[in-house]
């Protein structure tokens, strides 16, 4: 592995090389350390308000792909080889505003203005990707940008009008990106916050390097999208003596449709998955749409959501209900296990030293299942689930011959509802069967109470979701803003 | 195209819009830092109520990069950052009274180091009993002041004689301001004990005075400046002093610039929120729904200290009538002290809590009688200008009746009620509800002396104008509105008026920018300042051009005199050469308002601001999830100074009100620790919560009856309370789930999915 001690990226059209002084430095901290780059704001430092939204460009063949991300929980090292566009980089040479900026002025889209740069950048990514500007699509784009002043109407109106302005000249950054983005492994070393300690950061470019690093640094923290680990740094103020960033490993980012099912690389981001998943399992796709925000879905990965082992991760219950398996890889080879066996207890997963989640496999048969899933949270968009229920049934002549029911938020791990499944087997899922299954569900779980929901509500709503899954009429779904039946 | 002759009434964009969309608008944290700047972090209490037996800060002090650590013992002046009562220490001294309270202050070379070091303190506590609810406070007799009573007529007698009576209860939760810019201050020491403090505050004068107390120096040594805040909503009225005083303490003791930029979690745990209320009512009425007598009990959780709780709870009492004539009424108000962060000002200032109670009563009466709730409301409106509010003020002519009548029509309220009934008949697991609620909000600080403002206007020799006043800009558009008023006085284009940062060394002794009064007070003061200068110019022009004063006019950047028209700048230069003063202060005090807090009687309000909203919602009967489907608002801002800004206030206030009543839940655990301390756990509305069918109109008002600036009306707070219609609509939808339809449903706020499901299937 060649040493590559500088972080190198394109910032608003200029090449930047940085000798990092701290492996934990976030992009936001880096940007704001310069008096002319304070347009990007810190509102929460946990990826939940969007005031720090910036746009990342990444070379994809001859084109650049743009995504909005939260700079507050993005390590500076994560932008090595990328293009970074901030609110200061949008006006053209003559100072003319970009259409998203002009539209926000014209439609009175800023009041206190502190969230505004984030909205500008989210809309800018929307504009660069030429996404449709109907209100639902705009709301998906903007759900991760909180505004406390406007009520959002003027901002949505600006989004709807932005394509009507004269097209701006965007800087062509392909050649610059070619220069910075030769995917070189990154290896940083810097003193810690305690200057007597040295901290390390690696960003390998292939799995072999990863496996070697995991062997030489057995206590290293693997860093996928950083949408949770980022908070360890910004909120818990954790110091991670060694971090291994996975985003440069292309062999972990893939979606393969094979004869035996869908194979998804662990580093595949939600944003890359949503379209195909929605096509196959609309309920699953809708949960992805409501997982985090656009910025979070542009960073967070399927493998990260699983390996993290959170009892409230949205993907595991769904994958359990679909009968998914995990390929766990280490220098010693691969091991494939059902995903439900991966979660042992709170904070403990079936992951041996040197092993990492490589692939998530959803079997082909899962496409034939009668599958539904629902997410329950205080706020529809960009909230963490109080309860997530996933239900899949196989029926033969109306009788349920197989049931896979899994919940998040109901136990210390994402977990199947064994007694409930059993109660439904060989029934036709009618009212009597439902009554038994609802009773059985109370045996399966003893949910916790916290600020998201009480234990009683968790149980009651889990039972409600079961009822919805078995309803013959189409159930009410208010999660989509246009979705009122 | 002809240019408008006056900038007043134009939908001018926010003065900072261009700077905001390009990232050039500077907030306190964006100011260039001086070399050697110290970055601060508080050490926080981890107990709700305890004696501090030992505070071992040796590890904090030893942390590399830490320059100093300060405790209560380091404060030379008064260890107090309270607005009134002297009960909010800057740093806790021997005892803590809420979880999160500031214990000590770390000054380091970076924010990260300061925060990391603060975690290393070893504090030994001796726990004391903590009071964490209104119920517990009542049992312990833990009150901040005596029970207050406001009355008119004889409620008990009227209740006894009323044909029908009902009673009920209602609890409303706290609410975090969630201004996007957290609390922040930056203090720069000057020479001879002077200090300049950049503070994100709605109340620079209070920050100035508070710092002077903490440092034990005269106020003239301290100047406080703020160009703009990233949101305030009441949360930076008294709460900003804690942060600013911390920076001033360190700057004064170290001689170095000091900045405290609060992390969001610290901000939410350490600064105050809206008061949670637990309320009850007993109401008597007749068969037509007309209210005969009512008793209301308003109990609030004020947290650990007084802050502004007295005035906030008074305002709750002032708004327990909303738009309804209550001839025989008794309003009791209890203010409880608990071991939580002290509750503080928040848009509406107690008004929303009082108002939602009487709106609940209207729905209860309607349900009891099987009447349309709108009809019950209309039958109870103040009708006679001689009607008096429970605090004795003649309400005068109101706009509420025509507003409601027009809105009911344009929103097709009646037709939609029928549609909704049909929908509910046909759907088992989905129910809808609709509700129309009015708002009548009293304008003025109820602490009468606060109703004053100053302004400072300079005209330079080239004819350009700079404007300064005591009001602060937090996004509400105050600066552009006041600039429009001044531009109008001089007949200049708006662009010729330069807006400048609020600073205590320009305009002294100001009141907080609060109580929706910003443009009323500062607009008037600035207008007076500009008029003073204009009067001098007129006198000068009349002499020079030998005409009468009333023949001199200012418009379109020109000065018109008989037979001539000259550039404003030309006249200004000539006046300068003639040794005429081109600078003036302006001072305004609201006339005709008085209030006796002992009897809770008087005329506390200059006028009322009114509006109404109709909201329609849908709920999922199985899960309790809800969505607002449609909102129609008709609101009066009198003669609008700037309709674009006013519309923004109406929509923004309404959506913030939806948050208060639906998803924004402030939770504490059993130890008194705030568990919703960041946006990951505290959910304010996001864009997808905004209904697409959202119609807002400004009522075609004849203008404020009171002599306000250009007959405009205040708009900051009143629209917040229009969201009460959403809560009413939710109750209507829940009522439709009950068979037989019970009509009346008790539903507390916030109505989270859990709260709604509990109301659908009561345990």
PDB file of N, CA, C and O in Angstrom, chain B residues 187-238:
ATOM      1  N   UNK B 187     -17.255  37.447  22.966  1.00  0.00           N
ATOM      2  CA  UNK B 187     -16.910  38.660  23.719  1.00  0.00           C
ATOM      3  C   UNK B 187     -15.482  39.070  23.418  1.00  0.00           C
ATOM      4  O   UNK B 187     -14.572  38.235  23.430  1.00  0.00           O
ATOM      5  N   UNK B 188     -15.302  40.356  23.146  1.00  0.00           N
ATOM      6  CA  UNK B 188     -13.972  40.882  22.838  1.00  0.00           C
ATOM      7  C   UNK B 188     -13.646  41.986  23.830  1.00  0.00           C
ATOM      8  O   UNK B 188     -14.307  43.034  23.846  1.00  0.00           O
ATOM      9  N   UNK B 189     -12.636  41.745  24.678  1.00  0.00           N
ATOM     10  CA  UNK B 189     -12.295  42.766  25.663  1.00  0.00           C
ATOM     11  C   UNK B 189     -11.628  43.956  24.987  1.00  0.00           C
ATOM     12  O   UNK B 189     -10.860  43.787  24.033  1.00  0.00           O
ATOM     13  N   UNK B 190     -11.920  45.134  25.462  1.00  0.00           N
ATOM     14  CA  UNK B 190     -11.307  46.338  24.907  1.00  0.00           C
ATOM     15  C   UNK B 190     -10.401  46.972  25.944  1.00  0.00           C
ATOM     16  O   UNK B 190      -9.916  46.289  26.856  1.00  0.00           O
ATOM     17  N   UNK B 191     -10.191  48.288  25.817  1.00  0.00           N
ATOM     18  CA  UNK B 191      -9.298  48.932  26.781  1.00  0.00           C
ATOM     19  C   UNK B 191     -10.094  49.421  27.985  1.00  0.00           C
ATOM     20  O   UNK B 191     -11.293  49.656  27.896  1.00  0.00           O
ATOM     21  N   UNK B 192      -9.421  49.555  29.085  1.00  0.00           N
ATOM     22  CA  UNK B 192      -9.995  50.142  30.305  1.00  0.00           C
ATOM     23  C   UNK B 192     -11.324  49.517  30.709  1.00  0.00           C
ATOM     24  O   UNK B 192     -12.277  50.207  31.052  1.00  0.00           O
ATOM     25  N   UNK B 193     -11.372  48.193  30.640  1.00  0.00           N
ATOM     26  CA  UNK B 193     -12.564  47.500  31.117  1.00  0.00           C
ATOM     27  C   UNK B 193     -13.740  47.507  30.156  1.00  0.00           C
ATOM     28  O   UNK B 193     -14.820  47.036  30.476  1.00  0.00           O
ATOM     29  N   UNK B 194     -13.526  48.039  28.952  1.00  0.00           N
ATOM     30  CA  UNK B 194     -14.622  47.998  27.980  1.00  0.00           C
ATOM     31  C   UNK B 194     -14.721  46.600  27.389  1.00  0.00           C
ATOM     32  O   UNK B 194     -13.753  45.864  27.322  1.00  0.00           O
ATOM     33  N   UNK B 195     -15.899  46.288  26.917  1.00  0.00           N
ATOM     34  CA  UNK B 195     -16.090  44.978  26.298  1.00  0.00           C
ATOM     35  C   UNK B 195     -17.171  45.070  25.235  1.00  0.00           C
ATOM     36  O   UNK B 195     -18.212  45.685  25.431  1.00  0.00           O
ATOM     37  N   UNK B 196     -16.869  44.452  24.071  1.00  0.00           N
ATOM     38  CA  UNK B 196     -17.884  44.378  23.023  1.00  0.00           C
ATOM     39  C   UNK B 196     -18.323  42.925  22.940  1.00  0.00           C
ATOM     40  O   UNK B 196     -17.486  42.027  22.825  1.00  0.00           O
ATOM     41  N   UNK B 197     -19.626  42.706  22.986  1.00  0.00           N
ATOM     42  CA  UNK B 197     -20.125  41.333  22.976  1.00  0.00           C
ATOM     43  C   UNK B 197     -21.085  41.157  21.810  1.00  0.00           C
ATOM     44  O   UNK B 197     -22.078  41.875  21.691  1.00  0.00           O
ATOM     45  N   UNK B 198     -20.740  40.228  20.938  1.00  0.00           N
ATOM     46  CA  UNK B 198     -21.650  39.857  19.859  1.00  0.00           C
ATOM     47  C   UNK B 198     -22.494  38.710  20.396  1.00  0.00           C
ATOM     48  O   UNK B 198     -21.971  37.648  20.722  1.00  0.00           O
ATOM     49  N   UNK B 199     -23.766  38.964  20.521  1.00  0.00           N
ATOM     50  CA  UNK B 199     -24.635  37.978  21.176  1.00  0.00           C
ATOM     51  C   UNK B 199     -25.850  37.723  20.297  1.00  0.00           C
ATOM     52  O   UNK B 199     -26.490  38.658  19.836  1.00  0.00           O
ATOM     53  N   UNK B 200     -26.144  36.461  20.076  1.00  0.00           N
ATOM     54  CA  UNK B 200     -27.358  36.131  19.327  1.00  0.00           C
ATOM     55  C   UNK B 200     -28.525  36.261  20.284  1.00  0.00           C
ATOM     56  O   UNK B 200     -28.915  35.309  20.952  1.00  0.00           O
ATOM     57  N   UNK B 201     -29.045  37.468  20.375  1.00  0.00           N
ATOM     58  CA  UNK B 201     -30.079  37.742  21.382  1.00  0.00           C
ATOM     59  C   UNK B 201     -31.195  38.621  20.845  1.00  0.00           C
ATOM     60  O   UNK B 201     -30.962  39.503  20.020  1.00  0.00           O
ATOM     61  N   UNK B 202     -32.377  38.399  21.366  1.00  0.00           N
ATOM     62  CA  UNK B 202     -33.516  39.267  21.075  1.00  0.00           C
ATOM     63  C   UNK B 202     -33.528  40.474  22.006  1.00  0.00           C
ATOM     64  O   UNK B 202     -34.383  41.338  21.867  1.00  0.00           O
ATOM     65  N   UNK B 203     -32.604  40.478  22.965  1.00  0.00           N
ATOM     66  CA  UNK B 203     -32.679  41.507  23.994  1.00  0.00           C
ATOM     67  C   UNK B 203     -31.276  42.021  24.359  1.00  0.00           C
ATOM     68  O   UNK B 203     -30.766  41.752  25.454  1.00  0.00           O
ATOM     69  N   UNK B 204     -30.662  42.776  23.444  1.00  0.00           N
ATOM     70  CA  UNK B 204     -29.296  43.246  23.696  1.00  0.00           C
ATOM     71  C   UNK B 204     -29.164  44.065  24.981  1.00  0.00           C
ATOM     72  O   UNK B 204     -28.164  43.941  25.684  1.00  0.00           O
ATOM     73  N   UNK B 205     -30.143  44.876  25.297  1.00  0.00           N
ATOM     74  CA  UNK B 205     -30.021  45.713  26.499  1.00  0.00           C
ATOM     75  C   UNK B 205     -29.975  44.858  27.761  1.00  0.00           C
ATOM     76  O   UNK B 205     -29.264  45.168  28.708  1.00  0.00           O
ATOM     77  N   UNK B 206     -30.760  43.791  27.787  1.00  0.00           N
ATOM     78  CA  UNK B 206     -30.738  42.929  28.963  1.00  0.00           C
ATOM     79  C   UNK B 206     -29.404  42.184  29.063  1.00  0.00           C
ATOM     80  O   UNK B 206     -28.870  41.984  30.157  1.00  0.00           O
ATOM     81  N   UNK B 207     -28.878  41.770  27.916  1.00  0.00           N
ATOM     82  CA  UNK B 207     -27.574  41.112  27.923  1.00  0.00           C
ATOM     83  C   UNK B 207     -26.524  42.091  28.439  1.00  0.00           C
ATOM     84  O   UNK B 207     -25.676  41.749  29.278  1.00  0.00           O
ATOM     85  N   UNK B 208     -26.610  43.332  27.973  1.00  0.00           N
ATOM     86  CA  UNK B 208     -25.667  44.361  28.437  1.00  0.00           C
ATOM     87  C   UNK B 208     -25.757  44.533  29.957  1.00  0.00           C
ATOM     88  O   UNK B 208     -24.745  44.463  30.672  1.00  0.00           O
ATOM     89  N   UNK B 209     -26.960  44.742  30.432  1.00  0.00           N
ATOM     90  CA  UNK B 209     -27.140  44.978  31.861  1.00  0.00           C
ATOM     91  C   UNK B 209     -26.736  43.769  32.683  1.00  0.00           C
ATOM     92  O   UNK B 209     -26.109  43.895  33.746  1.00  0.00           O
ATOM     93  N   UNK B 210     -27.084  42.589  32.191  1.00  0.00           N
ATOM     94  CA  UNK B 210     -26.768  41.354  32.903  1.00  0.00           C
ATOM     95  C   UNK B 210     -25.267  41.150  33.011  1.00  0.00           C
ATOM     96  O   UNK B 210     -24.753  40.761  34.072  1.00  0.00           O
ATOM     97  N   UNK B 211     -24.562  41.418  31.934  1.00  0.00           N
ATOM     98  CA  UNK B 211     -23.099  41.268  31.957  1.00  0.00           C
ATOM     99  C   UNK B 211     -22.492  42.271  32.938  1.00  0.00           C
ATOM    100  O   UNK B 211     -21.591  41.935  33.716  1.00  0.00           O
ATOM    101  N   UNK B 212     -23.019  43.486  32.924  1.00  0.00           N
ATOM    102  CA  UNK B 212     -22.498  44.502  33.845  1.00  0.00           C
ATOM    103  C   UNK B 212     -22.647  44.044  35.296  1.00  0.00           C
ATOM    104  O   UNK B 212     -21.753  44.241  36.114  1.00  0.00           O
ATOM    105  N   UNK B 213     -23.767  43.378  35.601  1.00  0.00           N
ATOM    106  CA  UNK B 213     -23.958  42.854  36.961  1.00  0.00           C
ATOM    107  C   UNK B 213     -22.954  41.760  37.282  1.00  0.00           C
ATOM    108  O   UNK B 213     -22.373  41.734  38.363  1.00  0.00           O
ATOM    109  N   UNK B 214     -22.782  40.841  36.314  1.00  0.00           N
ATOM    110  CA  UNK B 214     -21.881  39.710  36.548  1.00  0.00           C
ATOM    111  C   UNK B 214     -20.441  40.205  36.715  1.00  0.00           C
ATOM    112  O   UNK B 214     -19.692  39.698  37.539  1.00  0.00           O
ATOM    113  N   UNK B 215     -20.075  41.221  35.931  1.00  0.00           N
ATOM    114  CA  UNK B 215     -18.703  41.729  36.001  1.00  0.00           C
ATOM    115  C   UNK B 215     -18.553  42.844  37.041  1.00  0.00           C
ATOM    116  O   UNK B 215     -17.449  43.328  37.275  1.00  0.00           O
ATOM    117  N   UNK B 216     -19.674  43.249  37.605  1.00  0.00           N
ATOM    118  CA  UNK B 216     -19.678  44.346  38.567  1.00  0.00           C
ATOM    119  C   UNK B 216     -19.038  45.605  37.974  1.00  0.00           C
ATOM    120  O   UNK B 216     -18.083  46.159  38.511  1.00  0.00           O
ATOM    121  N   UNK B 217     -19.573  46.021  36.852  1.00  0.00           N
ATOM    122  CA  UNK B 217     -19.077  47.245  36.217  1.00  0.00           C
ATOM    123  C   UNK B 217     -20.274  48.051  35.711  1.00  0.00           C
ATOM    124  O   UNK B 217     -21.376  47.520  35.607  1.00  0.00           O
ATOM    125  N   UNK B 218     -20.088  49.339  35.443  1.00  0.00           N
ATOM    126  CA  UNK B 218     -21.215  50.119  34.894  1.00  0.00           C
ATOM    127  C   UNK B 218     -21.587  49.623  33.497  1.00  0.00           C
ATOM    128  O   UNK B 218     -20.722  49.133  32.759  1.00  0.00           O
ATOM    129  N   UNK B 219     -22.852  49.794  33.166  1.00  0.00           N
ATOM    130  CA  UNK B 219     -23.341  49.315  31.872  1.00  0.00           C
ATOM    131  C   UNK B 219     -22.599  49.971  30.708  1.00  0.00           C
ATOM    132  O   UNK B 219     -22.461  49.373  29.635  1.00  0.00           O
ATOM    133  N   UNK B 220     -22.120  51.178  30.896  1.00  0.00           N
ATOM    134  CA  UNK B 220     -21.495  51.870  29.762  1.00  0.00           C
ATOM    135  C   UNK B 220     -20.173  51.230  29.323  1.00  0.00           C
ATOM    136  O   UNK B 220     -19.636  51.561  28.286  1.00  0.00           O
ATOM    137  N   UNK B 221     -19.659  50.318  30.131  1.00  0.00           N
ATOM    138  CA  UNK B 221     -18.449  49.604  29.725  1.00  0.00           C
ATOM    139  C   UNK B 221     -18.750  48.489  28.711  1.00  0.00           C
ATOM    140  O   UNK B 221     -17.863  48.003  28.023  1.00  0.00           O
ATOM    141  N   UNK B 222     -20.000  48.084  28.691  1.00  0.00           N
ATOM    142  CA  UNK B 222     -20.367  46.910  27.891  1.00  0.00           C
ATOM    143  C   UNK B 222     -21.198  47.348  26.698  1.00  0.00           C
ATOM    144  O   UNK B 222     -22.184  48.067  26.857  1.00  0.00           O
ATOM    145  N   UNK B 223     -20.801  46.931  25.508  1.00  0.00           N
ATOM    146  CA  UNK B 223     -21.715  47.153  24.389  1.00  0.00           C
ATOM    147  C   UNK B 223     -22.032  45.814  23.740  1.00  0.00           C
ATOM    148  O   UNK B 223     -21.167  44.946  23.613  1.00  0.00           O
ATOM    149  N   UNK B 224     -23.288  45.657  23.413  1.00  0.00           N
ATOM    150  CA  UNK B 224     -23.768  44.395  22.864  1.00  0.00           C
ATOM    151  C   UNK B 224     -24.296  44.651  21.465  1.00  0.00           C
ATOM    152  O   UNK B 224     -25.005  45.635  21.236  1.00  0.00           O
ATOM    153  N   UNK B 225     -23.925  43.798  20.559  1.00  0.00           N
ATOM    154  CA  UNK B 225     -24.291  44.012  19.155  1.00  0.00           C
ATOM    155  C   UNK B 225     -24.817  42.723  18.550  1.00  0.00           C
ATOM    156  O   UNK B 225     -24.314  41.643  18.834  1.00  0.00           O
ATOM    157  N   UNK B 226     -25.825  42.867  17.711  1.00  0.00           N
ATOM    158  CA  UNK B 226     -26.306  41.705  16.948  1.00  0.00           C
ATOM    159  C   UNK B 226     -26.852  42.169  15.600  1.00  0.00           C
ATOM    160  O   UNK B 226     -27.747  43.000  15.540  1.00  0.00           O
ATOM    161  N   UNK B 227     -26.285  41.665  14.520  1.00  0.00           N
ATOM    162  CA  UNK B 227     -26.807  42.013  13.203  1.00  0.00           C
ATOM    163  C   UNK B 227     -28.030  41.157  12.880  1.00  0.00           C
ATOM    164  O   UNK B 227     -29.043  41.628  12.409  1.00  0.00           O
ATOM    165  N   UNK B 228     -27.909  39.862  13.114  1.00  0.00           N
ATOM    166  CA  UNK B 228     -29.046  38.962  12.868  1.00  0.00           C
ATOM    167  C   UNK B 228     -28.881  37.700  13.695  1.00  0.00           C
ATOM    168  O   UNK B 228     -27.772  37.309  14.035  1.00  0.00           O
ATOM    169  N   UNK B 229     -30.020  37.110  14.014  1.00  0.00           N
ATOM    170  CA  UNK B 229     -30.020  35.786  14.638  1.00  0.00           C
ATOM    171  C   UNK B 229     -30.494  34.757  13.623  1.00  0.00           C
ATOM    172  O   UNK B 229     -31.257  35.083  12.714  1.00  0.00           O
ATOM    173  N   UNK B 230     -30.079  33.530  13.835  1.00  0.00           N
ATOM    174  CA  UNK B 230     -30.635  32.423  13.037  1.00  0.00           C
ATOM    175  C   UNK B 230     -31.845  31.861  13.743  1.00  0.00           C
ATOM    176  O   UNK B 230     -31.878  30.701  14.129  1.00  0.00           O
ATOM    177  N   UNK B 231     -32.848  32.720  13.932  1.00  0.00           N
ATOM    178  CA  UNK B 231     -34.071  32.318  14.624  1.00  0.00           C
ATOM    179  C   UNK B 231     -34.008  32.638  16.107  1.00  0.00           C
ATOM    180  O   UNK B 231     -32.934  32.632  16.709  1.00  0.00           O
ATOM    181  N   UNK B 232     -35.175  32.972  16.660  1.00  0.00           N
ATOM    182  CA  UNK B 232     -35.249  33.312  18.079  1.00  0.00           C
ATOM    183  C   UNK B 232     -36.489  32.720  18.719  1.00  0.00           C
ATOM    184  O   UNK B 232     -36.412  31.887  19.595  1.00  0.00           O
ATOM    185  N   UNK B 233     -37.658  33.197  18.283  1.00  0.00           N
ATOM    186  CA  UNK B 233     -38.965  32.664  18.706  1.00  0.00           C
ATOM    187  C   UNK B 233     -39.211  32.809  20.208  1.00  0.00           C
ATOM    188  O   UNK B 233     -40.028  32.088  20.769  1.00  0.00           O
ATOM    189  N   UNK B 234     -38.481  33.703  20.843  1.00  0.00           N
ATOM    190  CA  UNK B 234     -38.610  33.876  22.297  1.00  0.00           C
ATOM    191  C   UNK B 234     -37.481  33.199  23.046  1.00  0.00           C
ATOM    192  O   UNK B 234     -37.190  33.547  24.191  1.00  0.00           O
ATOM    193  N   UNK B 235     -36.822  32.266  22.395  1.00  0.00           N
ATOM    194  CA  UNK B 235     -35.774  31.498  23.067  1.00  0.00           C
ATOM    195  C   UNK B 235     -34.493  32.265  23.286  1.00  0.00           C
ATOM    196  O   UNK B 235     -33.623  31.828  24.036  1.00  0.00           O
ATOM    197  N   UNK B 236     -34.369  33.424  22.633  1.00  0.00           N
ATOM    198  CA  UNK B 236     -33.171  34.230  22.834  1.00  0.00           C
ATOM    199  C   UNK B 236     -33.520  35.571  23.475  1.00  0.00           C
ATOM    200  O   UNK B 236     -32.855  36.568  23.283  1.00  0.00           O
ATOM    201  N   UNK B 237     -34.635  35.552  24.227  1.00  0.00           N
ATOM    202  CA  UNK B 237     -35.031  36.767  24.936  1.00  0.00           C
ATOM    203  C   UNK B 237     -34.267  36.846  26.262  1.00  0.00           C
ATOM    204  O   UNK B 237     -33.407  37.704  26.431  1.00  0.00           O
ATOM    205  N   UNK B 238     -34.538  35.933  27.183  1.00  0.00           N
ATOM    206  CA  UNK B 238     -33.772  35.941  28.433  1.00  0.00           C
ATOM    207  C   UNK B 238     -32.628  34.925  28.414  1.00  0.00           C
ATOM    208  O   UNK B 238     -31.675  35.051  29.166  1.00  0.00           O
TER     209      UNK B 238
END
